[in-house]
Short mmCIF file of C-alpha atoms in Angstrom, two decimals:
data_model
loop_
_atom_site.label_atom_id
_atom_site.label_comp_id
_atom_site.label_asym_id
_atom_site.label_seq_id
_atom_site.Cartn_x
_atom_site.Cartn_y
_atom_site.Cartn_z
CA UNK A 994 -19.95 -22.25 -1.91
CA UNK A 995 -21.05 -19.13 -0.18
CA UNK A 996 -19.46 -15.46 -0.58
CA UNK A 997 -20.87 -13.20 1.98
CA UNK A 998 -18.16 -11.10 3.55
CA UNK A 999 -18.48 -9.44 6.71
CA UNK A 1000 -15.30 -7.26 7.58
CA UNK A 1001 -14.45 -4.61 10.48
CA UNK A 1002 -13.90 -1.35 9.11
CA UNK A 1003 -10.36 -0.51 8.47
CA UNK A 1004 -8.69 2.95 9.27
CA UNK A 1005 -6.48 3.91 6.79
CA UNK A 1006 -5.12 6.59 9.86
CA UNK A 1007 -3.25 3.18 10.91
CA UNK A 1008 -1.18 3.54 8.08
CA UNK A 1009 -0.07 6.58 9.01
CA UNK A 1010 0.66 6.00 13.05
CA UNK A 1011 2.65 2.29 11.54
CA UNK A 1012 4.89 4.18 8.98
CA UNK A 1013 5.96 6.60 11.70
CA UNK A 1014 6.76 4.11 14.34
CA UNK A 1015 8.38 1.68 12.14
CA UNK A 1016 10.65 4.16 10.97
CA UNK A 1017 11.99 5.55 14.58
CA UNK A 1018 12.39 1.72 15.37
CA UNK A 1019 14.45 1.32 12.31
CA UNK A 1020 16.73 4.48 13.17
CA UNK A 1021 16.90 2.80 16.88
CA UNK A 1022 17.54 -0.72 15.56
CA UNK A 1023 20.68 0.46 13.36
CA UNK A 1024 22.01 2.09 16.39
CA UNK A 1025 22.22 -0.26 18.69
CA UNK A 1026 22.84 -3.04 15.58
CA UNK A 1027 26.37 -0.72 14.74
CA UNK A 1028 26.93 -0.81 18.68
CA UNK A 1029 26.14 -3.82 19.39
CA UNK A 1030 28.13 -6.09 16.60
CA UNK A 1031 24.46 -7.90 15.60
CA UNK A 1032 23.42 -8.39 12.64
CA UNK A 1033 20.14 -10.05 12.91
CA UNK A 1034 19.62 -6.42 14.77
CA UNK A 1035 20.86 -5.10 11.62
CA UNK A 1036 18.68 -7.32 9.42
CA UNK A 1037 15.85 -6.96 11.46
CA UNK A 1038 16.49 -2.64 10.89
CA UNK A 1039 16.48 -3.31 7.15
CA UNK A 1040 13.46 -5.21 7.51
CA UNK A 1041 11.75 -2.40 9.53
CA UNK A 1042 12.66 0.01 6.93
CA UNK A 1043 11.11 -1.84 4.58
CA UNK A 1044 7.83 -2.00 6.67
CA UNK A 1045 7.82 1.52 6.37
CA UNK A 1046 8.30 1.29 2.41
CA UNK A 1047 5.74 -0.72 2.16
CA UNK A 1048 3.42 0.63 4.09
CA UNK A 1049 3.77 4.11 2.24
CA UNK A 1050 3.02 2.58 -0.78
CA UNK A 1051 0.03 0.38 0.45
CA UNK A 1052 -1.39 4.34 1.76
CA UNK A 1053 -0.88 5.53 -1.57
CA UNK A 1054 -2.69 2.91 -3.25
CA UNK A 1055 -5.76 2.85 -1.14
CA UNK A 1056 -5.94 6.46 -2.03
CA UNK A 1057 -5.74 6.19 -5.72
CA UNK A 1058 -7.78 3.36 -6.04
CA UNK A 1059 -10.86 5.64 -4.84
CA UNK A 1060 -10.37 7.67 -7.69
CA UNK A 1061 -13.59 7.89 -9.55
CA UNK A 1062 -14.20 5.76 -12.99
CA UNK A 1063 -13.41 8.73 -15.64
CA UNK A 1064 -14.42 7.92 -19.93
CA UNK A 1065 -10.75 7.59 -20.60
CA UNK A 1066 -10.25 4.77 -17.29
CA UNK A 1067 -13.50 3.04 -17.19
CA UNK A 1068 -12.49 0.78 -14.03
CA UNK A 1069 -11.03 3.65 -12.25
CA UNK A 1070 -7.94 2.48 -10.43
CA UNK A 1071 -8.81 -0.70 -8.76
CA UNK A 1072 -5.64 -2.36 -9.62
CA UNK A 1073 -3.50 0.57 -7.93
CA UNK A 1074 -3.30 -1.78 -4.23
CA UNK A 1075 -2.45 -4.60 -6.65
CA UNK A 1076 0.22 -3.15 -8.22
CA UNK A 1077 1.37 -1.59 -4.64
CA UNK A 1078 1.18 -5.96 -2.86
CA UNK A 1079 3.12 -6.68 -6.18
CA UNK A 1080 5.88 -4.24 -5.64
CA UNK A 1081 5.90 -4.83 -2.18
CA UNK A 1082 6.30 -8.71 -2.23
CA UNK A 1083 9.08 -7.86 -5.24
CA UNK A 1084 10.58 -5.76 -2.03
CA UNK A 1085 10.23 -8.85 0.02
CA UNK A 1086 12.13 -10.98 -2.36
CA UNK A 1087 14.86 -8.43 -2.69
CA UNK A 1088 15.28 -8.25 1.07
CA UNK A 1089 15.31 -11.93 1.44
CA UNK A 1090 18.06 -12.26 -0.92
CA UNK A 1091 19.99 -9.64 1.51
CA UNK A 1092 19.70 -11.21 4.23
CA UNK A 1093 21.27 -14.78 2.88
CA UNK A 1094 24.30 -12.76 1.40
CA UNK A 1095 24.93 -10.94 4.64
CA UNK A 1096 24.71 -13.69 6.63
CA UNK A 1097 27.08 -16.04 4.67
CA UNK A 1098 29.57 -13.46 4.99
CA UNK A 1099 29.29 -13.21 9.17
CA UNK A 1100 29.43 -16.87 8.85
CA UNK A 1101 32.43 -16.97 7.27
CA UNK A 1102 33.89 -13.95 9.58
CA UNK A 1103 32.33 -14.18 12.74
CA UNK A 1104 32.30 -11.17 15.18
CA UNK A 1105 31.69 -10.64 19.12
CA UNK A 1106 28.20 -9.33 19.79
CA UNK A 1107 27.03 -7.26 22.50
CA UNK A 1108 24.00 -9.49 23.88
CA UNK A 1109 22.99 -7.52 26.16
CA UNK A 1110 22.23 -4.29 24.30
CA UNK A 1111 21.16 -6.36 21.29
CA UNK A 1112 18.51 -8.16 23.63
CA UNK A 1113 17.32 -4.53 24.95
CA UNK A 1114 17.00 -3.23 21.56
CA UNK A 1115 15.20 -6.09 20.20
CA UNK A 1116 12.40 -5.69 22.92
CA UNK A 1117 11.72 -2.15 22.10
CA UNK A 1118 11.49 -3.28 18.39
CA UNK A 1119 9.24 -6.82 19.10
CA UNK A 1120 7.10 -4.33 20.84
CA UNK A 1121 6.68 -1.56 18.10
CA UNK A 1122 5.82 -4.47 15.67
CA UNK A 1123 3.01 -5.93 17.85
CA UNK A 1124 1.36 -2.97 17.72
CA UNK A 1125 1.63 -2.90 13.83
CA UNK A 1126 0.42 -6.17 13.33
CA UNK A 1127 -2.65 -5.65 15.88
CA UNK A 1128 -3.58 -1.94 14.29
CA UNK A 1129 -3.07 -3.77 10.77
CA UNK A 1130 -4.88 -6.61 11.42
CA UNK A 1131 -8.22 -6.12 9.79
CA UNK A 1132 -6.98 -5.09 6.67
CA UNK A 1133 -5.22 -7.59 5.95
CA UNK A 1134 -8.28 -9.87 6.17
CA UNK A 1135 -9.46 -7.19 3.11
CA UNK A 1136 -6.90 -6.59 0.90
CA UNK A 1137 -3.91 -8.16 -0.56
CA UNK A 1138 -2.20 -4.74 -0.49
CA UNK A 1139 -2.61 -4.57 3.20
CA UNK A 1140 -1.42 -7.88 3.72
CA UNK A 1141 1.68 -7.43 1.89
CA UNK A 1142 2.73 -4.64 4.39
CA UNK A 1143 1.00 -6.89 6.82
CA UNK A 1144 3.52 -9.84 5.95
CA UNK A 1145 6.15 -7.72 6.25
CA UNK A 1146 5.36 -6.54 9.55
CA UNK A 1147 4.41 -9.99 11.00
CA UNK A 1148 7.33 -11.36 10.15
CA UNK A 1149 9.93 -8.30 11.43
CA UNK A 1150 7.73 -9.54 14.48
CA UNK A 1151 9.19 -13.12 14.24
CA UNK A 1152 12.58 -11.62 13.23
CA UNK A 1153 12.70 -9.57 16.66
CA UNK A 1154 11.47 -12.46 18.75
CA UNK A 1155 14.06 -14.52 17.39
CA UNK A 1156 17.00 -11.76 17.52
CA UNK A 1157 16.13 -11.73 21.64
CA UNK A 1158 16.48 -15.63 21.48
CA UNK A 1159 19.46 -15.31 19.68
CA UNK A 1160 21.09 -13.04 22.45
CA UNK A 1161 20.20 -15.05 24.93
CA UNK A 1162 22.21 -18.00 23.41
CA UNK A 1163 24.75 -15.49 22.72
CA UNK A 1164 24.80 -13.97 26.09
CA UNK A 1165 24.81 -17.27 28.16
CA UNK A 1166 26.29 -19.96 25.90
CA UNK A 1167 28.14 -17.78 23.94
CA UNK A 1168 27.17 -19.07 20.74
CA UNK A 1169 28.10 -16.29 17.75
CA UNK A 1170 27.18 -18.78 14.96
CA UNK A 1171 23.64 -18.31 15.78
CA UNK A 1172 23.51 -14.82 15.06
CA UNK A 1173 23.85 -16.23 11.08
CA UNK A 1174 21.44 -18.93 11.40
CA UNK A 1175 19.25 -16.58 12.58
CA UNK A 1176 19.54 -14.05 9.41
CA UNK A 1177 19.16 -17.10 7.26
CA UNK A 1178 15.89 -18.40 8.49
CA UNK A 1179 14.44 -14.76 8.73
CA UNK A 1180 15.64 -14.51 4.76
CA UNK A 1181 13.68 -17.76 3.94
CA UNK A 1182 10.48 -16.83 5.71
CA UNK A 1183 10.55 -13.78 4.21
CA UNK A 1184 11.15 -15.20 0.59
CA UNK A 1185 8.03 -17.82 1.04
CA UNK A 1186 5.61 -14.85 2.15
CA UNK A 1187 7.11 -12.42 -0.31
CA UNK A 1188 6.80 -15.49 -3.18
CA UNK A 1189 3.18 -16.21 -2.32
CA UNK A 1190 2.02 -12.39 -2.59
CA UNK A 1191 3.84 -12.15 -6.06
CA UNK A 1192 2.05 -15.27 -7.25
CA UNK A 1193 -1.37 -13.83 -5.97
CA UNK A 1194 -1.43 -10.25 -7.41
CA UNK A 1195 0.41 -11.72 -10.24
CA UNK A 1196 -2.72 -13.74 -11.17
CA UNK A 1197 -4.86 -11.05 -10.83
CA UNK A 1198 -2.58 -8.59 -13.26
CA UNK A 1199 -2.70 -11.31 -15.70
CA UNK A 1200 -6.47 -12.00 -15.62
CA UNK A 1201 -6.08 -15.69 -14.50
CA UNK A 1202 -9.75 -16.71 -13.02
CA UNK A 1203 -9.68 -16.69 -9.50
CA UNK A 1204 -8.39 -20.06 -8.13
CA UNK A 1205 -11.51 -20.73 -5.59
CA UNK A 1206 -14.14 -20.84 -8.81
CA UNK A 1207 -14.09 -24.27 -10.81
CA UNK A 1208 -15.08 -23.10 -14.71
CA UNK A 1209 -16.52 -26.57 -15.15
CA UNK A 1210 -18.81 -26.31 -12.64
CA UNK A 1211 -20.17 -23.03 -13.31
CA UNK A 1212 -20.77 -24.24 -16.21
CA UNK A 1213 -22.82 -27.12 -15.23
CA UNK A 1214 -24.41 -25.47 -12.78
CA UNK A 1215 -25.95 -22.40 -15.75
CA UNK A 1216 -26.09 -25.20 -18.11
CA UNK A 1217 -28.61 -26.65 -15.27
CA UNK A 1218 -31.01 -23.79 -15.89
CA UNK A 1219 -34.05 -25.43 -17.54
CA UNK A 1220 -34.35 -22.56 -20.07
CA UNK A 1221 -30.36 -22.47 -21.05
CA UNK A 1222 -28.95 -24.72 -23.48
CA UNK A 1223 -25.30 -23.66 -23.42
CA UNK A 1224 -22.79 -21.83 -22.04
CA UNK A 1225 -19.85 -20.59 -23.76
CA UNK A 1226 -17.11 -18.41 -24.90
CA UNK A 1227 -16.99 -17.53 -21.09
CA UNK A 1228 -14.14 -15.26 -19.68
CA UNK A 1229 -13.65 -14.79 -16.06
CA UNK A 1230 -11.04 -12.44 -13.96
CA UNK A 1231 -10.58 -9.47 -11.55
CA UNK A 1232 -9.92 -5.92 -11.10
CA UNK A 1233 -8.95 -6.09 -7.87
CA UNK A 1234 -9.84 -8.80 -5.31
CA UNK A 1235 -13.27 -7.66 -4.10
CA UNK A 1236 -14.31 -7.13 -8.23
CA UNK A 1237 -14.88 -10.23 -9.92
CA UNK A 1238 -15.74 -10.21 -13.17
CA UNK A 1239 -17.37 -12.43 -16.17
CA UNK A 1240 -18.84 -12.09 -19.43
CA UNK A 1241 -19.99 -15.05 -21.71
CA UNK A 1242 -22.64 -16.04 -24.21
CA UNK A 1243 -25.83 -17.74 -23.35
CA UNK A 1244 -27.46 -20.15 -25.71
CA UNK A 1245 -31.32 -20.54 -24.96
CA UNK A 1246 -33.56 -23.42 -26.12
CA UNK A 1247 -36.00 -21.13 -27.22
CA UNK A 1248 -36.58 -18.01 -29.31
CA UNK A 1249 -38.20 -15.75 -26.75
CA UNK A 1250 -39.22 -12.59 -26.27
CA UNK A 1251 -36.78 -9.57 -24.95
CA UNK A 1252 -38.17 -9.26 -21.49
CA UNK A 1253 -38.52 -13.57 -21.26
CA UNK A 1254 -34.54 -13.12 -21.72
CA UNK A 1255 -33.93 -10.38 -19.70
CA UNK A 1256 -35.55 -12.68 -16.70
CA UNK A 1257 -32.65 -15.37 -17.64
CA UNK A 1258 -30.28 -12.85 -17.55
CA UNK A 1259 -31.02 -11.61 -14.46
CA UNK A 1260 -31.82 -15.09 -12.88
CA UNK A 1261 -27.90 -16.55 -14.33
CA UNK A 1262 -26.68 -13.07 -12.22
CA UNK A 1263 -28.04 -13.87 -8.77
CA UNK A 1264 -26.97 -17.36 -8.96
CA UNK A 1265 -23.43 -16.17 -10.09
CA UNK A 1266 -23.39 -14.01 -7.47
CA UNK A 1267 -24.61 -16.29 -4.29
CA UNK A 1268 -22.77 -19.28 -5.49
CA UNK A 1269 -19.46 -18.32 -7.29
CA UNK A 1270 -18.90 -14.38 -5.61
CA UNK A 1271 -19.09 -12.54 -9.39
CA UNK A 1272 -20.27 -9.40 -8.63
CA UNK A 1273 -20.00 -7.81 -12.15
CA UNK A 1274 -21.37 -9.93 -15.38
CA UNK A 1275 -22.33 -9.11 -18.67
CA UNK A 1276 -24.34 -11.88 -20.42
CA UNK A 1277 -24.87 -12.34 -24.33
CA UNK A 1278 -28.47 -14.46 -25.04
CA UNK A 1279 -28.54 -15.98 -27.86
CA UNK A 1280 -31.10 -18.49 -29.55
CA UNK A 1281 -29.28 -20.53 -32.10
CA UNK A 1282 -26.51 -18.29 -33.96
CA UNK A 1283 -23.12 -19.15 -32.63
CA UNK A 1284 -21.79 -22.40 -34.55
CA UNK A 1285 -18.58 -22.10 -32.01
CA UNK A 1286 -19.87 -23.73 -28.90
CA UNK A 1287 -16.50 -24.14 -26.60
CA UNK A 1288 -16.43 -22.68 -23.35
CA UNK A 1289 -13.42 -20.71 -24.02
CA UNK A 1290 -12.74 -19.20 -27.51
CA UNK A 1291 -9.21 -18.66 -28.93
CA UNK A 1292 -8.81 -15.27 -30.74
CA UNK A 1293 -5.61 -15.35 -31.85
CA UNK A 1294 -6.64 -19.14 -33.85
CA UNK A 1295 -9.75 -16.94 -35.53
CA UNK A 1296 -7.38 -14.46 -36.55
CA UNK A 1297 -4.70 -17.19 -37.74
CA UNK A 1298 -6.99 -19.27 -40.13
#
């Protein structure tokens, strides 16, 4: 298992250019949605205005989470873009749930659609979201919080490609149903992307260890160590996604000097570091003095005995 990351660098002035365009595509979208009779036009609008949401709050997340460390907020505010991906894929969910109300309702009242203008418009907006995807891109490969405003972009991509297949059908076979169908299958693609975010940043919020690092095996492979005897009372999680974190008592076979530990130390570090990505550890040595060996210790039994 190897973590070296090599990544473009993002500009955040992307942000910016995206929020702007996705919100005159929205305002043109609900125009010709109302004069048109669409509404996977209309759902596609909503979608672009979220977009926009979204991609506000991802910009104001990167920007607090530079803050520096202070005494009274010792990891600074790393977890600001999770927070933002969290609240944006609770957006997502939201929007889906929109969209499946709104189109069982044209189902059960159909209307006549302009095709024509509804195909027109959804070029102009297919073609605003390309160019958000592209200039987002990168940082979505970077951070969750990008790639929740990412998602949402990507798939108001999908959701304009289908509206101008949907007009088409509309336009030449005259078939209104689709216009529903449509808003339905936009709603579930948006509730699976919107789920998987949640269940990501929720993790991370709730200090889960990161699901690509097997506790077992790092474990073993300390335990391997010929001067280490145990491992234990380990805790693993993250600040953010590029901050992993553990701490954990190390039992040695020997009682050895200060410096002879401080060489285990830093020797259980790099191997953490090259083999399981933790880039922040903070190590206990021991030589004999915990009688609680388990890997992971259960406060709340201690203080219930």
């Amino acid at each position: 298992m190897s973590f070296h990351h090599t990544h473009k660098h993002f500009k955040e002035e992307n942000l910016i250019f995206v929020m702007v365009l996705n919100f005159i595509i929205t305002l043109v979208e609900v125009i010709g949605g109302l004069l048109s009779g669409s509404l996977a036009l209309l759902s596609d609008a909503l979608h672009n205005f979220s977009d926009g949401i979204s991609v506000i709050i991802s910009f104001i997340a990167i920007k607090l989470s530079k803050k520096e460390n202070t005494l009274t907020n010792t990891f600074g505010y790393k977890r600001a873009e999770i927070l933002a991906a969290l609240f944006n894929a609770s957006f997502l969910l939201a929007i889906a749930f929109l969209l499946f109300k709104e189109a069982f309702l044209r189902f059960q009242h159909p209307q006549e659609i302009e095709s024509k203008l509804m195909i027109a418009v959804a070029l102009v907006g297919l073609t605003a979201n390309v160019i958000s995807v592209f200039l987002l891109k990168t940082g979505a490969k970077e951070s969750m919080n990008i790639r929740s405003a990412y998602v949402h972009l990507f798939s108001d991509s999908l959701s304009s490609l289908g509206v101008i297949i949907a007009g088409l059908l509309i336009h030449f076979f005259h078939i209104n149903i689709v216009d529903s169908i449509l808003t339905f299958m936009i709603g579930a693609y948006v509730l699976k992307e919107g789920f998987d975010i949640l269940k990501q940043s929720t993790s991370i919020l709730m200090e889960k260890v990161p699901a690509d690092i097997n506790i077992i095996q790092l474990k073993e492979t300390i335990e391997n160590i010929p001067e280490v005897d145990n491992l234990h009372h380990v805790h693993i999680w993250q600040t953010n996604e590029k901050q992993i974190l553990l701490e954990g008592h190390i039992d040695v076979r020997e009682d050895i000097s200060l410096s002879e530990a401080d060489k285990i130390r830093t020797k259980i570090s790099s191997i953490l570091l090259n083999q399981f990505g933790i880039n922040h550890t903070t190590l206990q040595i021991e030589y004999n003095c915990c009688k609680d060996k388990e890997i992971i210790k259960n406060h709340w039994q201690i203080r219930n005995r």
